[in-house]
Amino acid sequence: MKYVLGAKCVKCGKEYPAVPSLTTCACGGILDIQYDYAAIRRDFSPRELARNPDCSMWRYRPFLPVEETTPPPPLRVGWSPLYRADRLGAELGLKRLYVKDDGLNPTASLKDRASAMAVAKAREAGADTIACSSTGNAASSLAGNAAAAGLSTYIFVPSRAPKGKVAQLRIFGATVISVDGSYEDTFELSRAAIDRWGWYNRNAAINPYLSEGKKTVTLEILEQLGWQVPDFIALSVGDGCTIAGAWKGLKDLHSAGFIDRLPRLIAVQAEGCCPLNRAIQTGKPWQPMEENTLADSIAVGVPRNPDKALAAIRESNGLAVNVSDEEILDAMRLLGRTQGVFGEPAGVTGTAGVKKALELGLLSPDSTVVSIVTGNGLKDVHNGIRAAGEPMLVKPSMDALLSAFAEHHITPKERNSLL
Ligand SMILES: *Cc1c(COP(=O)(O)O)cnc(C)c1O
Ligand SMILES: [Zn+2]
């Protein structure tokens, strides 16, 4: 790991060597991987990067804490599309909007970036078994990435996890422990089991390498924008590891001289579960909240990475925006109808927050904004149908079709006549 200096506690500043099975500091604080940016700047540049044919997160190896000899895990993670979203932008009244569809990763969420990193580090540690607890996506992505690399997984999910995600776990051959309790209960049980059996730990708030994987999402966004820095990057927040990773990626690029300024973050949480945003809004320490939202991936009442997440929002002079479940369902329809992008509820929550921030006047219509869609809608078809409704049901006859159209006030479009 040519450019890694070590790991440093975000709470007390204690430093550790970057061994593969690193967890938290003795004080309980979360560690942060440190790099030699002067050396990265010396050896590596945007121009050099442009010549790299690797279309995956591993194209950013100089910024990643893996040994040169560690093979990239088999599934192709990263390099998801960044779409210029003009139709959605026009509808929201925003001049330049981009949508980064991270639901197009191999197991259909941004979590693949962290899980691929977990698999790489588990191999370095010589582990053959990995475990985690998750609201769903960290679990399914770990199960998939581990299966492809021939590692076993023990996965703890709350029993409320959507069926699509649980089906992924079973298909990928994980041992699934569905916990009859909250996400907090699930997390605590996984922690005890990992302690007992010594599995490699893929809990993002404990293993500091995972946010290094997640940060590749912002490395990519900036490269895809030709290193033109957007004004804002919006994303949904649960435990806070994703936003912390996104911010780390941006700071890396800034420190290595790839970009000359930093965007502001828009942290979006659900009104019914927004402990981190509430801390930003009130200026008080965060307090646990109920997990009261249909956006299961961000229904996190006790966030596991509050320090890094709050620091990311504050350091970026970011916005903290809360949205209702209705606004989340509306964003699902909006993204689908205007851009052909189908996100799960937490996947579109960032976009719902952009709309809300414009309505509240927190965001100027002249801003350049990137909204990250963090997970695919097919994982949670129940809420997809809830957002968009059931289709009309017709008997297979033209008469039935005509009366169904009449009933639904649909005037079929005629084909455009040619001149
Ligand atoms: C995990 C997840 C998030 C939030 O990430 P945190 O690290 O928990 O803040 C957002 N959207 C989706 C789809 C997720 O799976
Ligand atoms: Zn410490």
Short mmCIF file of C-alpha atoms in Angstrom, two decimals, residues 17 51 213 217 230 317:
data_model
loop_
_atom_site.label_atom_id
_atom_site.label_comp_id
_atom_site.label_asym_id
_atom_site.label_seq_id
_atom_site.Cartn_x
_atom_site.Cartn_y
_atom_site.Cartn_z
CA PRO A 17 -0.74 0.64 11.38
CA ARG A 51 -5.43 6.22 -19.95
CA GLY A 213 -14.63 1.73 -1.01
CA VAL A 217 -18.60 7.12 -5.98
CA PRO A 230 -20.53 20.72 -9.06
CA ASN A 317 -21.03 23.66 4.70
#
